[in-house]
Amino acid sequence: MAGKHRQTCSIAGFLNLFGDAWSLMIVREALYGSTRFSEFQRNTGAARNLLSERLSTLVAHGILEKVDVGTVGARHAYHITPKGESLRPLMAAIILWSNEHLYPDGQAPNSVIHRQTGAELEGLDDLLNPALGDSRCKVAAGPGASAAARKRLGSLE
Amino acid sequence: MAGKHRQTCSIAGFLNLFGDAWSLMIVREALYGSTRFSEFQRNTGAARNLLSERLSTLVAHGILEKVDVGTVGARHAYHITPKGESLRPLMAAIILWSNEHLYPDGQAPNSVIHRQTGAELEGLDDLLNPALGDSRCKVAAGPGASAAARKRLGSLE
């Protein structure tokens, strides 16, 4: 990833790492258990050079760990790190939003299932803390906000 | 967006719409209240032709609505739709993940605040339903899964 954004913004920071068509597909694969280059290639459909570049970026940012598995042919494996694992609820949120808004009823490609009960989450609301209520959240300037962002975000509803 | 992915996958579907460095920046702006082309341009830093293309795509997918405001100069406004509004908790999740994992302590650019109480959400966990517990969720094949995905996802832990 080029890291296109210079803005001090948590969304921009995320997009500097994941703002492309492939990085989250690779994370998906790692969370599904893929570890080898050939598995990532087969399961995402990414071109070799693109996949190689994205894997290196994800390793550099600590989302994946590159492990030398010491055999000839496919010498390296890519393992998901705790930082990568921490993306799991975000991926669940994306799937649930996507199912609600991009697919007709009954045609959702993926389901999100509660591990312990086996119950299917019916929508993004099921993933969210009900204590937050309907009006939920707004965004404000954080401790690391620029002066410009602080001024702007301070006036938001 | 080119819509690069042909896979029947809720993540791929999301990335076909939002898998670039700019679309979620534009959604961010719309959620912050920007409506005019010049506002989106100034606040995202996107080039005119790119911004124009992304706005059209977001309108085509019902995330924004293009409204003729009938004055010369800046004749159109872009309003966030209910479908676009529904991205708000997903944006909050992105900000919270980003703050936890991409910035040093005390340097988060944005905060997420509960509208009613004014309390700051300290991390992604605060946004998630505590009833789901720690092991939370797994992904399974949905009703619209391809046969290949069904075979593959059926075996997921």
PDB file of C-alpha atoms in Angstrom:
ATOM      1  CA  MET A   1       0.000   0.000   0.000  1.00  0.00           C
ATOM      2  CA  ALA A   2       1.184   3.461  -0.896  1.00  0.00           C
ATOM      3  CA  GLY A   3      -0.069   5.135   2.296  1.00  0.00           C
ATOM      4  CA  LYS A   4      -1.843   7.901   0.393  1.00  0.00           C
ATOM      5  CA  HIS A   5      -3.242   9.850   3.283  1.00  0.00           C
ATOM      6  CA  ARG A   6      -1.307  12.384   5.292  1.00  0.00           C
ATOM      7  CA  GLN A   7      -4.285  13.464   7.384  1.00  0.00           C
ATOM      8  CA  THR A   8      -4.178  12.774  11.101  1.00  0.00           C
ATOM      9  CA  CYS A   9      -7.351  10.697  11.097  1.00  0.00           C
ATOM     10  CA  SER A  10      -8.046   7.188  12.365  1.00  0.00           C
ATOM     11  CA  ILE A  11      -9.972   6.307   9.190  1.00  0.00           C
ATOM     12  CA  ALA A  12      -7.159   7.613   6.977  1.00  0.00           C
ATOM     13  CA  GLY A  13      -4.637   5.599   9.015  1.00  0.00           C
ATOM     14  CA  PHE A  14      -6.686   2.446   8.516  1.00  0.00           C
ATOM     15  CA  LEU A  15      -6.993   3.112   4.774  1.00  0.00           C
ATOM     16  CA  ASN A  16      -3.234   3.626   4.476  1.00  0.00           C
ATOM     17  CA  LEU A  17      -2.927  -0.024   5.460  1.00  0.00           C
ATOM     18  CA  PHE A  18      -6.168  -1.625   4.233  1.00  0.00           C
ATOM     19  CA  GLY A  19      -7.494   0.819   1.616  1.00  0.00           C
ATOM     20  CA  ASP A  20      -7.164  -1.444  -1.396  1.00  0.00           C
ATOM     21  CA  ALA A  21      -9.093  -4.314  -2.931  1.00  0.00           C
ATOM     22  CA  TRP A  22      -6.819  -7.109  -1.674  1.00  0.00           C
ATOM     23  CA  SER A  23      -5.372  -6.603   1.809  1.00  0.00           C
ATOM     24  CA  LEU A  24      -8.566  -7.532   3.672  1.00  0.00           C
ATOM     25  CA  MET A  25      -9.034 -10.526   1.335  1.00  0.00           C
ATOM     26  CA  ILE A  26      -5.613 -11.748   2.471  1.00  0.00           C
ATOM     27  CA  VAL A  27      -6.526 -11.113   6.118  1.00  0.00           C
ATOM     28  CA  ARG A  28      -9.736 -13.058   5.509  1.00  0.00           C
ATOM     29  CA  GLU A  29      -7.700 -15.977   4.213  1.00  0.00           C
ATOM     30  CA  ALA A  30      -5.307 -15.856   7.151  1.00  0.00           C
ATOM     31  CA  LEU A  31      -8.273 -15.859   9.557  1.00  0.00           C
ATOM     32  CA  TYR A  32      -9.711 -18.835   7.627  1.00  0.00           C
ATOM     33  CA  GLY A  33      -6.427 -20.676   8.167  1.00  0.00           C
ATOM     34  CA  SER A  34      -4.415 -20.134   4.976  1.00  0.00           C
ATOM     35  CA  THR A  35      -0.670 -19.929   5.615  1.00  0.00           C
ATOM     36  CA  ARG A  36       1.078 -20.604   2.296  1.00  0.00           C
ATOM     37  CA  PHE A  37       1.619 -18.259  -0.641  1.00  0.00           C
ATOM     38  CA  SER A  38      -0.083 -20.744  -2.968  1.00  0.00           C
ATOM     39  CA  GLU A  39      -3.132 -20.933  -0.690  1.00  0.00           C
ATOM     40  CA  PHE A  40      -3.479 -17.155  -0.549  1.00  0.00           C
ATOM     41  CA  GLN A  41      -3.083 -17.019  -4.317  1.00  0.00           C
ATOM     42  CA  ARG A  42      -5.654 -19.727  -5.015  1.00  0.00           C
ATOM     43  CA  ASN A  43      -8.213 -18.486  -2.508  1.00  0.00           C
ATOM     44  CA  THR A  44      -8.033 -14.754  -3.246  1.00  0.00           C
ATOM     45  CA  GLY A  45      -7.255 -14.841  -6.980  1.00  0.00           C
ATOM     46  CA  ALA A  46      -4.616 -12.123  -6.511  1.00  0.00           C
ATOM     47  CA  ALA A  47      -1.777 -11.911  -9.029  1.00  0.00           C
ATOM     48  CA  ARG A  48       1.594 -13.145  -7.743  1.00  0.00           C
ATOM     49  CA  ASN A  49       3.412  -9.807  -7.682  1.00  0.00           C
ATOM     50  CA  LEU A  50       0.490  -8.009  -6.065  1.00  0.00           C
ATOM     51  CA  LEU A  51       0.053 -10.769  -3.480  1.00  0.00           C
ATOM     52  CA  SER A  52       3.756 -10.752  -2.705  1.00  0.00           C
ATOM     53  CA  GLU A  53       3.735  -6.995  -2.148  1.00  0.00           C
ATOM     54  CA  ARG A  54       0.606  -7.083   0.050  1.00  0.00           C
ATOM     55  CA  LEU A  55       1.916  -9.970   2.160  1.00  0.00           C
ATOM     56  CA  SER A  56       5.155  -8.042   2.769  1.00  0.00           C
ATOM     57  CA  THR A  57       3.192  -4.955   3.816  1.00  0.00           C
ATOM     58  CA  LEU A  58       1.013  -6.975   6.195  1.00  0.00           C
ATOM     59  CA  VAL A  59       4.154  -8.566   7.688  1.00  0.00           C
ATOM     60  CA  ALA A  60       5.808  -5.139   8.018  1.00  0.00           C
ATOM     61  CA  HIS A  61       2.760  -3.879   9.933  1.00  0.00           C
ATOM     62  CA  GLY A  62       2.598  -6.905  12.224  1.00  0.00           C
ATOM     63  CA  ILE A  63      -0.698  -8.293  10.897  1.00  0.00           C
ATOM     64  CA  LEU A  64       1.020 -11.443   9.630  1.00  0.00           C
ATOM     65  CA  GLU A  65       4.250 -13.088  10.705  1.00  0.00           C
ATOM     66  CA  LYS A  66       6.528 -14.636   8.091  1.00  0.00           C
ATOM     67  CA  VAL A  67       7.870 -17.936   9.354  1.00  0.00           C
ATOM     68  CA  ASP A  68      10.664 -19.938   7.758  1.00  0.00           C
ATOM     69  CA  VAL A  69       9.343 -23.489   7.661  1.00  0.00           C
ATOM     70  CA  GLY A  70      12.615 -24.869   6.319  1.00  0.00           C
ATOM     71  CA  THR A  71      11.500 -27.002   3.400  1.00  0.00           C
ATOM     72  CA  VAL A  72      12.412 -26.546  -0.244  1.00  0.00           C
ATOM     73  CA  GLY A  73       9.709 -25.208  -2.579  1.00  0.00           C
ATOM     74  CA  ALA A  74       7.425 -23.321  -0.254  1.00  0.00           C
ATOM     75  CA  ARG A  75       9.854 -22.262   2.432  1.00  0.00           C
ATOM     76  CA  HIS A  76       7.726 -19.625   4.122  1.00  0.00           C
ATOM     77  CA  ALA A  77       4.445 -19.630   5.906  1.00  0.00           C
ATOM     78  CA  TYR A  78       2.425 -16.582   6.918  1.00  0.00           C
ATOM     79  CA  HIS A  79       0.781 -16.799  10.308  1.00  0.00           C
ATOM     80  CA  ILE A  80      -1.809 -14.415  11.653  1.00  0.00           C
ATOM     81  CA  THR A  81      -0.535 -12.428  14.643  1.00  0.00           C
ATOM     82  CA  PRO A  82      -2.580 -11.273  17.666  1.00  0.00           C
ATOM     83  CA  LYS A  83      -2.826  -7.870  15.945  1.00  0.00           C
ATOM     84  CA  GLY A  84      -4.239  -9.642  12.891  1.00  0.00           C
ATOM     85  CA  GLU A  85      -6.587 -11.720  15.057  1.00  0.00           C
ATOM     86  CA  SER A  86      -7.892  -8.482  16.527  1.00  0.00           C
ATOM     87  CA  LEU A  87      -9.401  -7.713  13.108  1.00  0.00           C
ATOM     88  CA  ARG A  88     -11.857 -10.611  13.499  1.00  0.00           C
ATOM     89  CA  PRO A  89     -14.750  -8.569  14.973  1.00  0.00           C
ATOM     90  CA  LEU A  90     -14.157  -5.875  12.344  1.00  0.00           C
ATOM     91  CA  MET A  91     -14.417  -8.514   9.618  1.00  0.00           C
ATOM     92  CA  ALA A  92     -17.627  -9.803  11.231  1.00  0.00           C
ATOM     93  CA  ALA A  93     -18.986  -6.229  11.185  1.00  0.00           C
ATOM     94  CA  ILE A  94     -18.108  -5.868   7.497  1.00  0.00           C
ATOM     95  CA  ILE A  95     -19.789  -9.191   6.635  1.00  0.00           C
ATOM     96  CA  LEU A  96     -22.939  -8.272   8.564  1.00  0.00           C
ATOM     97  CA  TRP A  97     -23.179  -4.800   6.991  1.00  0.00           C
ATOM     98  CA  SER A  98     -22.501  -6.270   3.578  1.00  0.00           C
ATOM     99  CA  ASN A  99     -25.178  -8.953   3.988  1.00  0.00           C
ATOM    100  CA  GLU A 100     -27.767  -6.390   5.066  1.00  0.00           C
ATOM    101  CA  HIS A 101     -27.071  -3.863   2.363  1.00  0.00           C
ATOM    102  CA  LEU A 102     -25.434  -5.444  -0.677  1.00  0.00           C
ATOM    103  CA  TYR A 103     -27.330  -8.711  -1.152  1.00  0.00           C
ATOM    104  CA  PRO A 104     -31.010  -9.545  -1.622  1.00  0.00           C
ATOM    105  CA  ASP A 105     -32.724 -11.384   1.222  1.00  0.00           C
ATOM    106  CA  GLY A 106     -31.690 -15.013   1.374  1.00  0.00           C
ATOM    107  CA  GLN A 107     -28.607 -14.511  -0.803  1.00  0.00           C
ATOM    108  CA  ALA A 108     -25.987 -13.544   1.754  1.00  0.00           C
ATOM    109  CA  PRO A 109     -22.734 -15.322   0.864  1.00  0.00           C
ATOM    110  CA  ASN A 110     -21.556 -15.647   4.471  1.00  0.00           C
ATOM    111  CA  SER A 111     -23.085 -16.075   7.871  1.00  0.00           C
ATOM    112  CA  VAL A 112     -21.650 -14.973  11.199  1.00  0.00           C
ATOM    113  CA  ILE A 113     -22.210 -17.563  13.887  1.00  0.00           C
ATOM    114  CA  HIS A 114     -21.770 -17.281  17.636  1.00  0.00           C
ATOM    115  CA  ARG A 115     -19.096 -19.848  18.474  1.00  0.00           C
ATOM    116  CA  GLN A 116     -20.552 -20.945  21.773  1.00  0.00           C
ATOM    117  CA  THR A 117     -24.259 -21.106  20.982  1.00  0.00           C
ATOM    118  CA  GLY A 118     -24.154 -21.663  17.217  1.00  0.00           C
ATOM    119  CA  ALA A 119     -26.761 -18.911  16.839  1.00  0.00           C
ATOM    120  CA  GLU A 120     -26.591 -16.872  13.663  1.00  0.00           C
ATOM    121  CA  LEU A 121     -26.158 -13.125  14.024  1.00  0.00           C
ATOM    122  CA  GLU A 122     -28.952 -11.609  11.970  1.00  0.00           C
ATOM    123  CA  GLY A 123     -27.425  -8.193  11.463  1.00  0.00           C
ATOM    124  CA  LEU A 124     -24.824  -5.700  12.575  1.00  0.00           C
ATOM    125  CA  ASP A 125     -27.054  -4.755  15.519  1.00  0.00           C
ATOM    126  CA  ASP A 126     -26.503  -8.209  17.015  1.00  0.00           C
ATOM    127  CA  LEU A 127     -22.762  -7.545  17.081  1.00  0.00           C
ATOM    128  CA  LEU A 128     -23.082  -4.143  18.738  1.00  0.00           C
ATOM    129  CA  ASN A 129     -23.374  -3.390  22.431  1.00  0.00           C
ATOM    130  CA  PRO A 130     -27.085  -2.870  23.117  1.00  0.00           C
ATOM    131  CA  ALA A 131     -26.173  -0.629  26.065  1.00  0.00           C
ATOM    132  CA  LEU A 132     -25.157   2.016  23.520  1.00  0.00           C
ATOM    133  CA  GLY A 133     -28.770   2.372  22.391  1.00  0.00           C
ATOM    134  CA  ASP A 134     -29.994   3.610  19.048  1.00  0.00           C
ATOM    135  CA  SER A 135     -28.342   7.000  18.857  1.00  0.00           C
ATOM    136  CA  ARG A 136     -25.044   5.364  19.717  1.00  0.00           C
ATOM    137  CA  CYS A 137     -21.847   7.200  18.983  1.00  0.00           C
ATOM    138  CA  LYS A 138     -20.301  10.249  17.464  1.00  0.00           C
ATOM    139  CA  VAL A 139     -16.718  10.998  16.538  1.00  0.00           C
ATOM    140  CA  ALA A 140     -14.697  13.641  18.357  1.00  0.00           C
ATOM    141  CA  ALA A 141     -11.116  14.836  18.279  1.00  0.00           C
ATOM    142  CA  GLY A 142      -8.720  12.459  20.018  1.00  0.00           C
ATOM    143  CA  PRO A 143      -5.591  13.289  22.000  1.00  0.00           C
ATOM    144  CA  GLY A 144      -3.507  13.086  18.816  1.00  0.00           C
ATOM    145  CA  ALA A 145      -5.769  15.254  16.662  1.00  0.00           C
ATOM    146  CA  SER A 146      -4.316  18.104  14.627  1.00  0.00           C
ATOM    147  CA  ALA A 147      -5.414  21.637  15.517  1.00  0.00           C
ATOM    148  CA  ALA A 148      -7.512  21.749  12.352  1.00  0.00           C
ATOM    149  CA  ALA A 149      -9.236  18.445  13.129  1.00  0.00           C
ATOM    150  CA  ARG A 150      -9.820  19.535  16.711  1.00  0.00           C
ATOM    151  CA  LYS A 151     -11.545  22.705  15.554  1.00  0.00           C
ATOM    152  CA  ARG A 152     -13.622  20.846  12.995  1.00  0.00           C
ATOM    153  CA  LEU A 153     -14.612  17.828  15.084  1.00  0.00           C
ATOM    154  CA  GLY A 154     -15.461  19.998  18.072  1.00  0.00           C
ATOM    155  CA  SER A 155     -18.364  21.468  16.141  1.00  0.00           C
ATOM    156  CA  LEU A 156     -19.837  18.166  14.974  1.00  0.00           C
ATOM    157  CA  GLU A 157     -23.278  17.005  16.045  1.00  0.00           C
TER     158      GLU A 157
ATOM    159  CA  MET B   1     -14.431   1.242  -8.169  1.00  0.00           C
ATOM    160  CA  ALA B   2     -13.633  -1.469 -10.637  1.00  0.00           C
ATOM    161  CA  GLY B   3     -15.401  -4.257  -8.728  1.00  0.00           C
ATOM    162  CA  LYS B   4     -12.388  -6.548  -8.926  1.00  0.00           C
ATOM    163  CA  HIS B   5     -13.753  -9.521  -7.076  1.00  0.00           C
ATOM    164  CA  ARG B   6     -15.972 -12.159  -8.648  1.00  0.00           C
ATOM    165  CA  GLN B   7     -16.009 -14.370  -5.557  1.00  0.00           C
ATOM    166  CA  THR B   8     -19.316 -14.874  -3.795  1.00  0.00           C
ATOM    167  CA  CYS B   9     -18.085 -13.515  -0.483  1.00  0.00           C
ATOM    168  CA  SER B  10     -19.443 -10.778   1.764  1.00  0.00           C
ATOM    169  CA  ILE B  11     -15.960  -9.320   2.279  1.00  0.00           C
ATOM    170  CA  ALA B  12     -15.287  -9.324  -1.468  1.00  0.00           C
ATOM    171  CA  GLY B  13     -18.653  -7.620  -2.062  1.00  0.00           C
ATOM    172  CA  PHE B  14     -17.767  -4.909   0.435  1.00  0.00           C
ATOM    173  CA  LEU B  15     -14.346  -4.409  -1.165  1.00  0.00           C
ATOM    174  CA  ASN B  16     -15.898  -4.099  -4.618  1.00  0.00           C
ATOM    175  CA  LEU B  17     -17.556  -0.955  -3.317  1.00  0.00           C
ATOM    176  CA  PHE B  18     -15.170   0.325  -0.619  1.00  0.00           C
ATOM    177  CA  GLY B  19     -11.845  -1.372  -1.404  1.00  0.00           C
ATOM    178  CA  ASP B  20      -9.893   1.740  -2.301  1.00  0.00           C
ATOM    179  CA  ALA B  21      -8.144   4.530  -0.450  1.00  0.00           C
ATOM    180  CA  TRP B  22     -10.871   7.151  -0.937  1.00  0.00           C
ATOM    181  CA  SER B  23     -14.445   5.863  -0.770  1.00  0.00           C
ATOM    182  CA  LEU B  24     -14.569   5.566   3.024  1.00  0.00           C
ATOM    183  CA  MET B  25     -12.910   8.992   3.327  1.00  0.00           C
ATOM    184  CA  ILE B  26     -15.826  10.407   1.316  1.00  0.00           C
ATOM    185  CA  VAL B  27     -18.322   8.512   3.487  1.00  0.00           C
ATOM    186  CA  ARG B  28     -16.535   9.916   6.545  1.00  0.00           C
ATOM    187  CA  GLU B  29     -17.015  13.422   5.171  1.00  0.00           C
ATOM    188  CA  ALA B  30     -20.676  12.825   4.400  1.00  0.00           C
ATOM    189  CA  LEU B  31     -21.191  11.533   7.957  1.00  0.00           C
ATOM    190  CA  TYR B  32     -19.392  14.653   9.251  1.00  0.00           C
ATOM    191  CA  GLY B  33     -21.846  16.798   7.285  1.00  0.00           C
ATOM    192  CA  SER B  34     -20.079  17.660   4.024  1.00  0.00           C
ATOM    193  CA  THR B  35     -22.482  17.958   1.090  1.00  0.00           C
ATOM    194  CA  ARG B  36     -20.716  19.963  -1.629  1.00  0.00           C
ATOM    195  CA  PHE B  37     -18.067  18.779  -4.086  1.00  0.00           C
ATOM    196  CA  SER B  38     -15.701  21.514  -2.902  1.00  0.00           C
ATOM    197  CA  GLU B  39     -16.113  20.417   0.721  1.00  0.00           C
ATOM    198  CA  PHE B  40     -15.357  16.790  -0.113  1.00  0.00           C
ATOM    199  CA  GLN B  41     -12.371  17.927  -2.138  1.00  0.00           C
ATOM    200  CA  ARG B  42     -10.981  20.186   0.573  1.00  0.00           C
ATOM    201  CA  ASN B  43     -11.555  17.778   3.449  1.00  0.00           C
ATOM    202  CA  THR B  44     -10.341  14.572   1.801  1.00  0.00           C
ATOM    203  CA  GLY B  45      -7.599  15.957  -0.470  1.00  0.00           C
ATOM    204  CA  ALA B  46      -8.837  13.752  -3.334  1.00  0.00           C
ATOM    205  CA  ALA B  47      -8.116  14.861  -6.911  1.00  0.00           C
ATOM    206  CA  ARG B  48     -11.133  16.229  -8.802  1.00  0.00           C
ATOM    207  CA  ASN B  49     -11.499  13.432 -11.345  1.00  0.00           C
ATOM    208  CA  LEU B  50     -11.054  10.721  -8.737  1.00  0.00           C
ATOM    209  CA  LEU B  51     -13.507  12.401  -6.360  1.00  0.00           C
ATOM    210  CA  SER B  52     -16.027  12.821  -9.148  1.00  0.00           C
ATOM    211  CA  GLU B  53     -15.801   9.124 -10.070  1.00  0.00           C
ATOM    212  CA  ARG B  54     -16.086   7.951  -6.436  1.00  0.00           C
ATOM    213  CA  LEU B  55     -19.060  10.222  -5.712  1.00  0.00           C
ATOM    214  CA  SER B  56     -20.856   8.822  -8.781  1.00  0.00           C
ATOM    215  CA  THR B  57     -20.175   5.261  -7.640  1.00  0.00           C
ATOM    216  CA  LEU B  58     -21.445   6.001  -4.124  1.00  0.00           C
ATOM    217  CA  VAL B  59     -24.579   7.588  -5.614  1.00  0.00           C
ATOM    218  CA  ALA B  60     -25.070   4.598  -7.939  1.00  0.00           C
ATOM    219  CA  HIS B  61     -24.921   2.267  -4.928  1.00  0.00           C
ATOM    220  CA  GLY B  62     -27.318   4.335  -2.844  1.00  0.00           C
ATOM    221  CA  ILE B  63     -24.782   5.443  -0.209  1.00  0.00           C
ATOM    222  CA  LEU B  64     -25.160   9.098  -1.221  1.00  0.00           C
ATOM    223  CA  GLU B  65     -27.999  10.883  -2.951  1.00  0.00           C
ATOM    224  CA  LYS B  66     -27.243  13.564  -5.547  1.00  0.00           C
ATOM    225  CA  VAL B  67     -29.600  16.483  -5.079  1.00  0.00           C
ATOM    226  CA  ASP B  68     -30.043  19.364  -7.517  1.00  0.00           C
ATOM    227  CA  VAL B  69     -29.938  22.447  -5.332  1.00  0.00           C
ATOM    228  CA  GLY B  70     -30.741  24.744  -8.243  1.00  0.00           C
ATOM    229  CA  THR B  71     -28.109  27.449  -7.928  1.00  0.00           C
ATOM    230  CA  VAL B  72     -25.420  28.317 -10.436  1.00  0.00           C
ATOM    231  CA  GLY B  73     -21.838  27.329  -9.637  1.00  0.00           C
ATOM    232  CA  ALA B  74     -22.300  24.407  -7.257  1.00  0.00           C
ATOM    233  CA  ARG B  75     -25.586  23.007  -8.442  1.00  0.00           C
ATOM    234  CA  HIS B  76     -25.449  19.650  -6.728  1.00  0.00           C
ATOM    235  CA  ALA B  77     -25.282  18.505  -3.184  1.00  0.00           C
ATOM    236  CA  TYR B  78     -24.541  14.987  -1.986  1.00  0.00           C
ATOM    237  CA  HIS B  79     -26.587  13.831   0.955  1.00  0.00           C
ATOM    238  CA  ILE B  80     -25.971  10.712   2.968  1.00  0.00           C
ATOM    239  CA  THR B  81     -28.782   8.155   2.595  1.00  0.00           C
ATOM    240  CA  PRO B  82     -30.081   5.756   5.270  1.00  0.00           C
ATOM    241  CA  LYS B  83     -27.870   3.080   3.678  1.00  0.00           C
ATOM    242  CA  GLY B  84     -24.904   5.431   4.077  1.00  0.00           C
ATOM    243  CA  GLU B  85     -25.923   6.253   7.660  1.00  0.00           C
ATOM    244  CA  SER B  86     -25.900   2.537   8.383  1.00  0.00           C
ATOM    245  CA  LEU B  87     -22.120   2.618   7.918  1.00  0.00           C
ATOM    246  CA  ARG B  88     -21.727   4.746  11.064  1.00  0.00           C
ATOM    247  CA  PRO B  89     -21.120   1.851  13.502  1.00  0.00           C
ATOM    248  CA  LEU B  90     -18.719   0.282  11.015  1.00  0.00           C
ATOM    249  CA  MET B  91     -16.781   3.554  10.862  1.00  0.00           C
ATOM    250  CA  ALA B  92     -16.741   3.645  14.672  1.00  0.00           C
ATOM    251  CA  ALA B  93     -15.361   0.085  14.685  1.00  0.00           C
ATOM    252  CA  ILE B  94     -12.634   1.074  12.216  1.00  0.00           C
ATOM    253  CA  ILE B  95     -11.672   4.122  14.295  1.00  0.00           C
ATOM    254  CA  LEU B  96     -11.535   2.088  17.504  1.00  0.00           C
ATOM    255  CA  TRP B  97      -9.447  -0.689  15.934  1.00  0.00           C
ATOM    256  CA  SER B  98      -7.192   1.866  14.324  1.00  0.00           C
ATOM    257  CA  ASN B  99      -6.674   3.744  17.593  1.00  0.00           C
ATOM    258  CA  GLU B 100      -5.801   0.553  19.452  1.00  0.00           C
ATOM    259  CA  HIS B 101      -3.399  -0.823  16.878  1.00  0.00           C
ATOM    260  CA  LEU B 102      -1.964   1.890  14.670  1.00  0.00           C
ATOM    261  CA  TYR B 103      -1.200   4.742  17.082  1.00  0.00           C
ATOM    262  CA  PRO B 104       0.912   4.984  20.224  1.00  0.00           C
ATOM    263  CA  ASP B 105      -0.946   5.495  23.498  1.00  0.00           C
ATOM    264  CA  GLY B 106      -2.284   9.019  23.841  1.00  0.00           C
ATOM    265  CA  GLN B 107      -1.926   9.807  20.138  1.00  0.00           C
ATOM    266  CA  ALA B 108      -5.233   8.578  18.738  1.00  0.00           C
ATOM    267  CA  PRO B 109      -6.453  11.109  16.162  1.00  0.00           C
ATOM    268  CA  ASN B 110     -10.146  10.505  16.861  1.00  0.00           C
ATOM    269  CA  SER B 111     -12.309   9.538  19.765  1.00  0.00           C
ATOM    270  CA  VAL B 112     -15.643   7.754  19.669  1.00  0.00           C
ATOM    271  CA  ILE B 113     -18.110   9.218  22.139  1.00  0.00           C
ATOM    272  CA  HIS B 114     -21.435   7.858  23.314  1.00  0.00           C
ATOM    273  CA  ARG B 115     -23.957  10.466  22.231  1.00  0.00           C
ATOM    274  CA  GLN B 116     -26.196  10.182  25.271  1.00  0.00           C
ATOM    275  CA  THR B 117     -23.681   9.888  28.083  1.00  0.00           C
ATOM    276  CA  GLY B 118     -20.673  11.618  26.543  1.00  0.00           C
ATOM    277  CA  ALA B 119     -18.528   8.693  27.691  1.00  0.00           C
ATOM    278  CA  GLU B 120     -15.559   7.831  25.520  1.00  0.00           C
ATOM    279  CA  LEU B 121     -15.393   4.303  24.134  1.00  0.00           C
ATOM    280  CA  GLU B 122     -11.972   3.015  25.115  1.00  0.00           C
ATOM    281  CA  GLY B 123     -11.678   0.287  22.534  1.00  0.00           C
ATOM    282  CA  LEU B 124     -13.468  -1.908  20.039  1.00  0.00           C
ATOM    283  CA  ASP B 125     -14.652  -4.128  22.915  1.00  0.00           C
ATOM    284  CA  ASP B 126     -16.827  -1.275  24.200  1.00  0.00           C
ATOM    285  CA  LEU B 127     -18.660  -1.230  20.872  1.00  0.00           C
ATOM    286  CA  LEU B 128     -19.267  -4.983  20.797  1.00  0.00           C
ATOM    287  CA  ASN B 129     -22.076  -6.900  22.415  1.00  0.00           C
ATOM    288  CA  PRO B 130     -20.666  -8.287  25.689  1.00  0.00           C
ATOM    289  CA  ALA B 131     -23.205 -11.125  25.517  1.00  0.00           C
ATOM    290  CA  LEU B 132     -21.109 -12.603  22.691  1.00  0.00           C
ATOM    291  CA  GLY B 133     -18.253 -13.253  25.122  1.00  0.00           C
ATOM    292  CA  ASP B 134     -14.593 -13.587  24.295  1.00  0.00           C
ATOM    293  CA  SER B 135     -14.653 -16.372  21.732  1.00  0.00           C
ATOM    294  CA  ARG B 136     -17.365 -14.515  19.871  1.00  0.00           C
ATOM    295  CA  CYS B 137     -18.012 -15.399  16.279  1.00  0.00           C
ATOM    296  CA  LYS B 138     -16.981 -17.494  13.351  1.00  0.00           C
ATOM    297  CA  VAL B 139     -17.863 -17.226   9.692  1.00  0.00           C
ATOM    298  CA  ALA B 140     -19.893 -19.899   7.940  1.00  0.00           C
ATOM    299  CA  ALA B 141     -21.440 -20.311   4.520  1.00  0.00           C
ATOM    300  CA  GLY B 142     -24.551 -18.201   4.044  1.00  0.00           C
ATOM    301  CA  PRO B 143     -27.680 -19.014   2.012  1.00  0.00           C
ATOM    302  CA  GLY B 144     -26.101 -17.439  -1.086  1.00  0.00           C
ATOM    303  CA  ALA B 145     -22.736 -19.196  -0.798  1.00  0.00           C
ATOM    304  CA  SER B 146     -21.244 -20.928  -3.822  1.00  0.00           C
ATOM    305  CA  ALA B 147     -20.805 -24.692  -3.638  1.00  0.00           C
ATOM    306  CA  ALA B 148     -17.044 -24.204  -3.296  1.00  0.00           C
ATOM    307  CA  ALA B 149     -17.438 -21.708  -0.457  1.00  0.00           C
ATOM    308  CA  ARG B 150     -19.972 -23.946   1.229  1.00  0.00           C
ATOM    309  CA  LYS B 151     -17.568 -26.872   1.143  1.00  0.00           C
ATOM    310  CA  ARG B 152     -14.734 -24.721   2.418  1.00  0.00           C
ATOM    311  CA  LEU B 153     -16.568 -22.698   5.086  1.00  0.00           C
ATOM    312  CA  GLY B 154     -18.502 -25.659   6.352  1.00  0.00           C
ATOM    313  CA  SER B 155     -15.260 -27.037   7.720  1.00  0.00           C
ATOM    314  CA  LEU B 156     -14.190 -23.906   9.572  1.00  0.00           C
ATOM    315  CA  GLU B 157     -13.480 -24.043  13.266  1.00  0.00           C
TER     316      GLU B 157
END
